[in-house]
XYZ file of C-alpha atoms in Angstrom:
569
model
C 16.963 -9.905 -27.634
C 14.940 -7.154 -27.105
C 13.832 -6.106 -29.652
C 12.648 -9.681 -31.495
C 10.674 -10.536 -27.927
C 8.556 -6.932 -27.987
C 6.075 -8.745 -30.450
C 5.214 -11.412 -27.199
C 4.311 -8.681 -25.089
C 0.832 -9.474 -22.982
C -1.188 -7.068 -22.685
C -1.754 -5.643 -18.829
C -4.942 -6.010 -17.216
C -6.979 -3.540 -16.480
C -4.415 -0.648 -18.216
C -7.004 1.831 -17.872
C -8.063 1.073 -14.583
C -6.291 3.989 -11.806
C -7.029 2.901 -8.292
C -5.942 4.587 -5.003
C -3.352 2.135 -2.714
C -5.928 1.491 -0.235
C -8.337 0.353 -3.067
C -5.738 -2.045 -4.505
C -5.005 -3.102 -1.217
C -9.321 -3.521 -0.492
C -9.290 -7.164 -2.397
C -6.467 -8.334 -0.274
C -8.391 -7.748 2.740
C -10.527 -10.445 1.876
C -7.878 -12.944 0.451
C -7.390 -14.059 4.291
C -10.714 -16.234 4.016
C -8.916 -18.184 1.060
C -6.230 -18.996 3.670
C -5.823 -21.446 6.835
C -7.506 -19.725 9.487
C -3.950 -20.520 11.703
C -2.529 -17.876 9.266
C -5.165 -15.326 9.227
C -4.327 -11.629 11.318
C -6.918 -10.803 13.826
C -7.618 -7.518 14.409
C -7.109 -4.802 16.528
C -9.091 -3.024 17.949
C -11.816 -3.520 15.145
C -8.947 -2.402 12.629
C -7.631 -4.730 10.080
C -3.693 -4.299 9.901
C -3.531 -6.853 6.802
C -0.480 -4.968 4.825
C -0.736 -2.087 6.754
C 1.911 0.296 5.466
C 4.470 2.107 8.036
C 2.262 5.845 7.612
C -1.306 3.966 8.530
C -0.056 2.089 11.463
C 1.665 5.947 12.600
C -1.431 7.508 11.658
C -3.214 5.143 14.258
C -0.782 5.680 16.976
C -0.609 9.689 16.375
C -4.591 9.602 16.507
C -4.915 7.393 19.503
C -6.361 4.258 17.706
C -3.852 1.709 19.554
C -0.420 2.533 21.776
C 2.530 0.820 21.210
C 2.273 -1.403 24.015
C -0.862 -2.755 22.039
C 0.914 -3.145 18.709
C 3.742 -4.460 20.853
C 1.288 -7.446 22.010
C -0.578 -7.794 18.473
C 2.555 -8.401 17.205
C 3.372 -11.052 20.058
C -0.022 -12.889 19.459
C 0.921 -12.871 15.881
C 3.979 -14.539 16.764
C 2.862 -17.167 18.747
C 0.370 -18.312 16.140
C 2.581 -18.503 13.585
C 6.249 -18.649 14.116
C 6.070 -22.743 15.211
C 5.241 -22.775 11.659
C 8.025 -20.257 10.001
C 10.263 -20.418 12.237
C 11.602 -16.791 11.515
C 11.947 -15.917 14.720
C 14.389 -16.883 16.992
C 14.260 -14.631 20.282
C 11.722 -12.333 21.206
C 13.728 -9.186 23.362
C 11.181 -9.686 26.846
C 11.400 -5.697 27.789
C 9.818 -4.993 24.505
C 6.506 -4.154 26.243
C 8.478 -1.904 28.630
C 10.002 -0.108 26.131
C 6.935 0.226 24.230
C 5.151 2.051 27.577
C 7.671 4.618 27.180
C 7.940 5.650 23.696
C 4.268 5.500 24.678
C 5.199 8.510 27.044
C 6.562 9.802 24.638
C 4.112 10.430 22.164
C 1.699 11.923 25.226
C 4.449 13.935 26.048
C 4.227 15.082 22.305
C 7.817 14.171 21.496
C 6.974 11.413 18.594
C 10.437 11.195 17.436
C 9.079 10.113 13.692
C 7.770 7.478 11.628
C 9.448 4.554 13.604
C 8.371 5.556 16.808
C 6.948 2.981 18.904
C 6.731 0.467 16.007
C 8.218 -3.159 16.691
C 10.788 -4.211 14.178
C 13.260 -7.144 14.006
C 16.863 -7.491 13.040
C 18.854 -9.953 12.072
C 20.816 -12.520 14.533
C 24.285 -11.631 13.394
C 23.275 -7.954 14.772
C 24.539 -7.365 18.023
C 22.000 -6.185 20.430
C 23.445 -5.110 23.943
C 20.268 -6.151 25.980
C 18.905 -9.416 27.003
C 18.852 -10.909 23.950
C 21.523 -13.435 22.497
C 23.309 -12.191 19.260
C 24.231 -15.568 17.924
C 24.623 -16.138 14.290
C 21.772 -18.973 14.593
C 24.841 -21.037 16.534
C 24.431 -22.575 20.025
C 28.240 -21.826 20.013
C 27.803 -17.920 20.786
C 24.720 -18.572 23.348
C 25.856 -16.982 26.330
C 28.008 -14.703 25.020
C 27.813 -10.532 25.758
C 28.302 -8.245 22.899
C 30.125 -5.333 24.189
C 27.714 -2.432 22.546
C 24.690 -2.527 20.399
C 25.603 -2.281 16.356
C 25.660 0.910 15.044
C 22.536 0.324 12.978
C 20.872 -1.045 16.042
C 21.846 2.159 18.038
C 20.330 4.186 15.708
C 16.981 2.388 15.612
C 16.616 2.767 19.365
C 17.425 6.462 18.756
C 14.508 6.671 16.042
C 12.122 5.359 18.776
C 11.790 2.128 16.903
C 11.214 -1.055 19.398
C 13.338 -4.053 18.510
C 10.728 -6.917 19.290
C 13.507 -9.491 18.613
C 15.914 -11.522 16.411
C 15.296 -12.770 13.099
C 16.512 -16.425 12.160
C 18.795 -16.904 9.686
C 20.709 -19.246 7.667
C 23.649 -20.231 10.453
C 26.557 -17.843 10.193
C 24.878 -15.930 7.474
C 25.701 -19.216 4.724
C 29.540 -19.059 4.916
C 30.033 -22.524 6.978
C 29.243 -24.852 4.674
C 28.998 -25.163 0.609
C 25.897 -27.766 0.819
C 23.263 -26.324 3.126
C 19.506 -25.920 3.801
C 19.010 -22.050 3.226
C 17.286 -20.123 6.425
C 18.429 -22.901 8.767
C 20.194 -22.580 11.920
C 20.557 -25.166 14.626
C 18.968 -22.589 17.213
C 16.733 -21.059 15.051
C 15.604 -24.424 13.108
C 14.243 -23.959 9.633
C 12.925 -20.273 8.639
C 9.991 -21.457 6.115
C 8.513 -20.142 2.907
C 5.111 -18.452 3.822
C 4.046 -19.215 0.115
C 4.755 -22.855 0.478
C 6.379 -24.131 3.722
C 8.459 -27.166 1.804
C 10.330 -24.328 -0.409
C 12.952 -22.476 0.093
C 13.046 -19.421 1.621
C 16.362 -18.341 0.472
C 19.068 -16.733 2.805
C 20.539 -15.371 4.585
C 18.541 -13.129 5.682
C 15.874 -15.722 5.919
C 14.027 -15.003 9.321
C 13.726 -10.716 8.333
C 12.193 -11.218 5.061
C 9.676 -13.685 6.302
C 8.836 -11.898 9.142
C 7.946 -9.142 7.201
C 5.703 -11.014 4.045
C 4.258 -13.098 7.137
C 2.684 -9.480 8.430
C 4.368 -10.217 11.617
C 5.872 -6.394 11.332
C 6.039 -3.623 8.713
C 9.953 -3.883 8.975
C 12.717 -5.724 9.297
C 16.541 -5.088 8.725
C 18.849 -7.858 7.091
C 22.651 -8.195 6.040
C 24.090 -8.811 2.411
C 27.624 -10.054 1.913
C 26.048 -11.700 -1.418
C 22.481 -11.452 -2.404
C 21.386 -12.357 1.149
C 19.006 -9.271 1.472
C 17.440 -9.429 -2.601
C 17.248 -13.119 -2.486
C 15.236 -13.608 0.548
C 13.100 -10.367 -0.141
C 12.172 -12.196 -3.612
C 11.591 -15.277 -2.940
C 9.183 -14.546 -0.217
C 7.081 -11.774 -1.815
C 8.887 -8.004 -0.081
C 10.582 -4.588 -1.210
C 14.446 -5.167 -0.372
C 17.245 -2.762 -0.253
C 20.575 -3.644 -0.464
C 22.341 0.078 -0.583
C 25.913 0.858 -1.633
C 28.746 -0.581 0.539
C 29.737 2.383 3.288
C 26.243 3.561 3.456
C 25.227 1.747 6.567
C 28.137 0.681 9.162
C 28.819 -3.209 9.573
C 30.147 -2.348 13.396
C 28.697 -4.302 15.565
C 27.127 -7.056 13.043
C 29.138 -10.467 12.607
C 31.225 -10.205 9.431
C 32.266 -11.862 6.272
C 33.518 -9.542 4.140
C 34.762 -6.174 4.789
C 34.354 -5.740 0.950
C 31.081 -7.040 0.568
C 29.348 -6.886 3.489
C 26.569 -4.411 4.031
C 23.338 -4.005 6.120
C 19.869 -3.239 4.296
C 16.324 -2.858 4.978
C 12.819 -5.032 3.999
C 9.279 -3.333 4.071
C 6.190 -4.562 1.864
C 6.400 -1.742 0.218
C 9.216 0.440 -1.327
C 8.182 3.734 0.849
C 8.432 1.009 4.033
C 11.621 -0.291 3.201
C 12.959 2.645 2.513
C 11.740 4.407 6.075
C 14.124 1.920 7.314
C 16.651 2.731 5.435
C 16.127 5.992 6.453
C 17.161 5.288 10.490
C 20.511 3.107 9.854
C 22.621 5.407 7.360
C 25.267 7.417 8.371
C 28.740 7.644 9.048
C 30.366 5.749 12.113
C 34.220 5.798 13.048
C 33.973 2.237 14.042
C 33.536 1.657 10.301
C 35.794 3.301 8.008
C 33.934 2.841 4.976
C 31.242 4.540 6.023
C 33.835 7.996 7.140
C 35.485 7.773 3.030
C 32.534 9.393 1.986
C 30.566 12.379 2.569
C 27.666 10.312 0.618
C 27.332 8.039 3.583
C 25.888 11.351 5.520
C 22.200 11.152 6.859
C 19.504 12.088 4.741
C 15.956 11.919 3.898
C 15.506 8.769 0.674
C 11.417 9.119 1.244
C 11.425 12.838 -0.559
C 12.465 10.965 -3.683
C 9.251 8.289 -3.544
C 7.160 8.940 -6.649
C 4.372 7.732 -9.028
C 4.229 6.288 -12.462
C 4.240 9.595 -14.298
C 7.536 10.165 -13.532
C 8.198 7.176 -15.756
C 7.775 9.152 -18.494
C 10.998 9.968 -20.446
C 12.743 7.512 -18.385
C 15.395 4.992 -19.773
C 16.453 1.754 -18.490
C 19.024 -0.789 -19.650
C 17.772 -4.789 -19.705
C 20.758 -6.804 -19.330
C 20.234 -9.913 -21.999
C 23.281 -11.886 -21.874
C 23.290 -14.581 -19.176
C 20.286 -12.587 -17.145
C 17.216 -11.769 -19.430
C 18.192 -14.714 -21.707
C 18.164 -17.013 -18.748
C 14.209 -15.627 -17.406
C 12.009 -18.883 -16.998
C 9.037 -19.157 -19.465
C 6.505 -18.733 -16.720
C 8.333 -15.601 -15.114
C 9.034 -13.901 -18.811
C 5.486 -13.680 -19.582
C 4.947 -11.530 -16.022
C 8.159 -9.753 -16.679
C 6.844 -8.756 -20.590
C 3.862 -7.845 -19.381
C 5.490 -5.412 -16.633
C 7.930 -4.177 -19.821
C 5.618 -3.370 -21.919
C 3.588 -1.365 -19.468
C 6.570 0.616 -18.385
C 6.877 1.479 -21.908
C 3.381 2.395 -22.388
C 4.063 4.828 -19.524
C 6.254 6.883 -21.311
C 9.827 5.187 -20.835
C 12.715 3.442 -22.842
C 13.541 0.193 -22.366
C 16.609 -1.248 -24.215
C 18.421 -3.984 -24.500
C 21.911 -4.111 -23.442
C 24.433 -6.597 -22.163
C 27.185 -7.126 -18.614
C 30.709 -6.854 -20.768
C 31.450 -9.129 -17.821
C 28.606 -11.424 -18.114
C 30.696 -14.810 -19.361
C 33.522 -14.138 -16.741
C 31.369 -13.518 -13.782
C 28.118 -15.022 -13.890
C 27.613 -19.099 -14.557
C 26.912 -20.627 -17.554
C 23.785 -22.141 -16.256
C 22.794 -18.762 -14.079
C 22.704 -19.852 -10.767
C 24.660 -18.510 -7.574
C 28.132 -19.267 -7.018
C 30.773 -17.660 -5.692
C 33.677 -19.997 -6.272
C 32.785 -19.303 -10.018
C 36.363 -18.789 -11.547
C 39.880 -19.423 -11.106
C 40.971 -18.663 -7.375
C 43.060 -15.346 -8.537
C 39.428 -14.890 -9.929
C 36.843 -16.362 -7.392
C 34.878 -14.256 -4.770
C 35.203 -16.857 -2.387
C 39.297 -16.587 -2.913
C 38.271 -12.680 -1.239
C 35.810 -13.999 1.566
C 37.924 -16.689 3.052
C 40.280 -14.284 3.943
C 38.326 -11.483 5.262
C 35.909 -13.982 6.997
C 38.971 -15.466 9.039
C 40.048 -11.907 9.919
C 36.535 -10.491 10.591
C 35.097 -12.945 12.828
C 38.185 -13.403 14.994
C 38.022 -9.966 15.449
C 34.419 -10.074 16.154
C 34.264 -12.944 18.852
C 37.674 -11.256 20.379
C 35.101 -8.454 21.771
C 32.770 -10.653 23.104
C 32.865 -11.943 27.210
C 31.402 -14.909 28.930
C 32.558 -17.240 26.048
C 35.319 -19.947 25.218
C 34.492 -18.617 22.013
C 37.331 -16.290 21.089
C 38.393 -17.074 17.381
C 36.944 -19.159 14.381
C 38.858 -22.289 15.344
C 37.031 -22.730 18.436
C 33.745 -22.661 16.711
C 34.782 -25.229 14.546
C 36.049 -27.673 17.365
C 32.907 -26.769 18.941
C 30.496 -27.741 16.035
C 33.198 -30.552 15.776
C 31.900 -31.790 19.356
C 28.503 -31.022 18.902
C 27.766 -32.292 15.369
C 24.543 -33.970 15.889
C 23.034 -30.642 16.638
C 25.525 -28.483 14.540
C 26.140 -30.710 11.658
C 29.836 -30.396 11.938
C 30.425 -33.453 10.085
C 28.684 -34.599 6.317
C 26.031 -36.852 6.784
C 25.388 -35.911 10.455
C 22.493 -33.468 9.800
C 20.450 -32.846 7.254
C 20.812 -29.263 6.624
C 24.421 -29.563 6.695
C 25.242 -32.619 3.636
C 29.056 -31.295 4.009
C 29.672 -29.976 7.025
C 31.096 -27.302 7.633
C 33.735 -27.505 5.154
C 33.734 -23.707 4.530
C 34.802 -22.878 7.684
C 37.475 -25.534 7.280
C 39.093 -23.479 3.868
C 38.659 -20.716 6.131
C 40.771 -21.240 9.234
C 43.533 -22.952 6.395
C 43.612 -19.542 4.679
C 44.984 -18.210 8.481
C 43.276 -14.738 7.066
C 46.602 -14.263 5.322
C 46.101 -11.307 2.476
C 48.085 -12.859 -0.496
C 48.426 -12.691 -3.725
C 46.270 -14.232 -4.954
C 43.378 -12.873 -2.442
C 44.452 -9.261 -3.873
C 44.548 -10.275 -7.868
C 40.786 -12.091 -6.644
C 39.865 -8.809 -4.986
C 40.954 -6.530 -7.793
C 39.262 -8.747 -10.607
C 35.929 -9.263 -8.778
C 35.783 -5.601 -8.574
C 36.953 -4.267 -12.039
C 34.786 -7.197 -13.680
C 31.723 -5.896 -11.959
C 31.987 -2.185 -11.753
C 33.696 -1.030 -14.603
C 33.418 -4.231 -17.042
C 29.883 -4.629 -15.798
C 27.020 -2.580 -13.993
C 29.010 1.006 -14.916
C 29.605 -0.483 -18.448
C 26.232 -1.215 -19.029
C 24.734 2.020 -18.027
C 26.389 3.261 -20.797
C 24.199 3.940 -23.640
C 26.932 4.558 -26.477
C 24.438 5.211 -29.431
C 23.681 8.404 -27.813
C 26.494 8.924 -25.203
C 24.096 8.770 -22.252
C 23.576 7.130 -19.043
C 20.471 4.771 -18.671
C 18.388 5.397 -15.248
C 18.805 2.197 -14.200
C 18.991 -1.369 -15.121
C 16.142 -3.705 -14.827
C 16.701 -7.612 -14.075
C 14.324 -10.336 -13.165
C 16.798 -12.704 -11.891
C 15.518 -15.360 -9.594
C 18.493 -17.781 -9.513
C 20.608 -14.752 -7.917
C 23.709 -14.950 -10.455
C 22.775 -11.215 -11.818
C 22.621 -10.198 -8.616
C 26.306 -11.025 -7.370
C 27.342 -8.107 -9.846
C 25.639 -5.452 -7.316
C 26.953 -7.861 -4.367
C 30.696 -7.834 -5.159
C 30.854 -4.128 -6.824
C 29.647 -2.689 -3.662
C 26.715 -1.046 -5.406
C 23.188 -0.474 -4.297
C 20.247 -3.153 -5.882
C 16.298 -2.670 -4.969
C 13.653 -5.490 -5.892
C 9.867 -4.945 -5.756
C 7.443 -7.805 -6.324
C 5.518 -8.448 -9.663
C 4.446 -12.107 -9.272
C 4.459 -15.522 -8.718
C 5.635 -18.369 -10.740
C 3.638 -21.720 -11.662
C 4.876 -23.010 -8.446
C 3.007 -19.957 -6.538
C 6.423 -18.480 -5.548
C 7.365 -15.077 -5.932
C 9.728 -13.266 -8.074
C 10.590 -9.440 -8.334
C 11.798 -6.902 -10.861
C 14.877 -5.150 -9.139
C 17.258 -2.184 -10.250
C 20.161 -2.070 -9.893
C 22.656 1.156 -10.465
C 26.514 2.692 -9.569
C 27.179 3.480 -5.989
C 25.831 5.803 -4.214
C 22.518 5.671 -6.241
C 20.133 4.949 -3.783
C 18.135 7.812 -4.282
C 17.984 7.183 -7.930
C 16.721 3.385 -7.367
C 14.262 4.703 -4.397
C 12.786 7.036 -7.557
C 12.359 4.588 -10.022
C 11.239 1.814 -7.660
C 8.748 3.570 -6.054
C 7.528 4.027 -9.790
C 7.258 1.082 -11.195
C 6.269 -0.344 -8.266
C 3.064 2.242 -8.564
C 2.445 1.287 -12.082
C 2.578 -2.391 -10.702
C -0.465 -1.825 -7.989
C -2.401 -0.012 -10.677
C -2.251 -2.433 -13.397
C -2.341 -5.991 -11.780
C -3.295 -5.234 -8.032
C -1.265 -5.568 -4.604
C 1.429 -7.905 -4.488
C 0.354 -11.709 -3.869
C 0.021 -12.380 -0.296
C 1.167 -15.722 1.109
C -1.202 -19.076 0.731
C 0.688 -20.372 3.601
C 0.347 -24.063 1.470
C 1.980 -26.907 2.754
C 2.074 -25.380 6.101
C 2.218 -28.882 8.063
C 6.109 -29.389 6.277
C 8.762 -30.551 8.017
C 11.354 -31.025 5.602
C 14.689 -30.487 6.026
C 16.398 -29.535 3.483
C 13.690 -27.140 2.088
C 13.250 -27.510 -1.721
C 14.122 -24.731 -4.290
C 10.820 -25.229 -6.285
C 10.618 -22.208 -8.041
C 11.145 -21.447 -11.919
């Protein structure tokens, strides 16, 4: 509780101590010597990029310091050194440098269409891309294949001048073939790999974006969430994610699970970064009609609510004990006091409250799992059906593939299984199969009963039984501001995942095992602009009391292991 922990409180370092973000940022200039020189950025052009945040690296293309077609092939080199390590890439777009000479234009021409302009930026590989680039899921089974149009999120980063320098890996069919599987692989893709220790996991899906991004291979990257795929990966691996409120961002275009669930979401090294790329993919699109039920899903500005610790003050948050707080490793609590304590100090409330939900929907021993429950009461009773229906609609669209509904993937991977792991025991990363795709294709996508009791259940449970239930302060008949969680196993996190509402993590740490774990805040739907406030705040007090966030060690970087290794707390 709460209350009987306040007395184990550390005490911050350096409270006092007020230092400007490129002073913070000064000491982790020199952290590359501590690292492999194979890891290490160059330079360019005599400037150090190290964590360069989204406004410097404008500020040096506005003033002339580089062009894009410069960052462009900075960002190539970077990729080349390092990528037969992480594996988080899986296909570099070749007209990038083309398309980088004219946004260069561009900006001559004085038509810098704003801060994304002629910066490189990955997305995911379940985001359709109509160019000459594969959109494949991580599966040899869609290579070849032609999207019909870009995704709508990928239309609209084109349109805010950013360059998409390629696809991100990812764990294969974005972790809903199989129940037993080596996060952040993909049999095209291979193993996406920790930058803070090769042999661990990097969580998934979303594997190949967050890495990309802590790996200072780009400022940005975009990822999808059906279930903690954007938060997970984005905390294990050191980054700012944003998972925003289902209908903010359009799915069209991007291969689906869930039309309940699914969402896409942005990952920067720093809130204000991640949220700039937030900024280019909301809005409404009439190929998605969750995005059109809402006049919330309408383009606006998120950065105009970045602020600094003061606004702390006065501030209330809720810390959900039951099955989250309660479940905080040892090593990760003391961090997570600390960080408590010094949002206090600056002014706020912090106060212990509990998910009415908590024993129904999150596991006894708080990990992930979304066949927790009875089927009338299990997520995955939801996402077998709307996965069936989704991707057979997807691969429908697609030309110059035998690839036209779910079942022929699975004979495929049935064919191939020494590369695709159809069958258990065949490949590592795949100890059974692809037996999710199997319940799948047996639920024939068929909505019934007990899908829609699942559906309705999943959602009541975790919006009005849990995240709206807990922002209820009921002593004084208020709202809290948000509620704070540090959960690394991910099980606090499917609340957010199947209510459809918005979650942000920033990093505060690493573990014993030199992994990193995040503080994230999570709030009702469309609260983005409330999380982007209170993020951006802590995340201030953060720098100021214990430094920039921990940059990657890049230990163990000769691993080969397959499956990677949860090791963290």
């Amino acid at each position: 509780m709460l209350r009987s922990v306040r007395t184990y409180f550390l005490s911050p370092k350096a409270h006092n101590t007020v230092r400007t973000e490129t002073e913070v940022r000064r000491h982790h200039d020199l952290s590359q010597q501590d690292i492999s020189p194979l890891f290490r950025l160059e330079e360019l052009k005599g400037l150090n990029l190290y964590e360069c945040s989204m406004e410097e690296i404008q500020q040096h293309l506005s003033e002339g310091h580089f062009t894009s077609v410069d960052y462009v092939e900075f960002c190539l080199r970077r990729i080349y050194n390092v990528n037969p390590y992480l594996e988080c890439i899986i296909e570099i777009n070749p007209d990038a440098t083309k398309i980088a000479a004219e946004l260069d234009d561009e900006r001559r021409q004085g038509k810098a269409r704003g801060i994304l302009h002629g910066v490189p930026i990955l997305v995911k590989d379940n985001m359709a891309t109509k160019d000459k680039m594969q959109t494949t899921a991580g599966s040899w089974a869609l290579l070849g294949s032609i999207v019909p149009r870009d995704a709508h999120v990928v239309s609209l980063l084109r349109r805010a001048g950013a360059i998409i320098l390629g696809h991100a890996n990812m764990s294969e069919w974005a972790s809903v073939r199989s129940s037993n599987y080596s996060t952040g692989y993909s049999p095209r893709g291979g193993q996406v790999r920790n930058p803070y220790n090769l042999s661990s996991s990097p969580y998934g899906s979303s594997s190949g974006s967050a890495v990309a991004v802590s790996a200072n291979i780009v400022p940005v990257s975009f990822g999808t969430e059906t279930d903690t795929s954007i938060i997970g990966p984005a905390s294990i691996n050191g980054i700012v994610g944003i998972k925003p409120t289902l209908g903010l961002t359009s799915r069209a275009g991007v291969i689906p699970i869930s039309k309940s669930m699914d969402t896409v979401g942005s990952f920067g090294r720093t809130v204000a970064d991640a949220v700039h790329g937030l900024n280019a993919i909301v809005g409404s699109d009439e190929r998605d009609a969750m995005t059109c039920s809402s006049s919330r899903s309408q383009r606006k500005d998120y950065s105009k609510y970045l602020t600094t610790k003061g606004s702390l003050k006065g501030a209330r948050f809720g810390l959900p004990n039951k099955r989250c707080w309660e479940f905080v490793a040892k090593d990760i609590r003391e961090t997570a006091l600390t960080v408590l304590k010094a949002i206090q100090e600056a002014g706020a409330d912090v106060v212990e409250v509990d998910f009415p939900c908590a024993e129904d929907r999150i596991p006894g021993d708080g990990n992930w799992d979304w066949t927790y429950g009875k089927p009338s009461e299990s997520e995955f009773s939801v996402v077998k059906v709307e996965a069936f229906q989704g991707i057979n609609a997807y691969l429908s669209e697609l030309s110059e593939t035998r690839m036209k509904t779910l079942e022929d993937v699975f004979e495929y991977n049935q064919k191939n299984s020494g590369t695709e792991g159809a069958k258990p025991g065949d490949h590592s990363a795949f100890p059974t199969g692809q037996n999710n795709f199997q319940q799948i294709i047996q639920s024939c996508g068929e909505a019934t009963e007990t899908y829609y009791q699942a559906l309705h259940y999943t959602q009541q449970k975790c919006r009005t039984e849990g995240i709206d239930a807990a922002l209820k302060d009921n002593k004084t008949n208020t709202v809290f501001d948000a509620l704070i969680l540090f959960d690394r196993k991910g099980a606090g996190q499917q609340l957010a995942a199947q209510a459809g509402y918005p979650i942000i993590c920033i990093p505060i740490g690493v573990d014993s095992a030199g992994l990193p774990f995040s503080l994230s805040l999570q709030h009702t739907a469309w609260k983005e602009d409330v999380l982007i406030r209170w993020a951006s705040a802590i995340e201030d007090l953060v720098h100021q009391i214990s430094g920039w966030r921990c940059t990657p060690e890049y230990r163990e970087h000769l691993s080969k292991n397959i499956p990677v290794v949860d090791k963290s707390s």
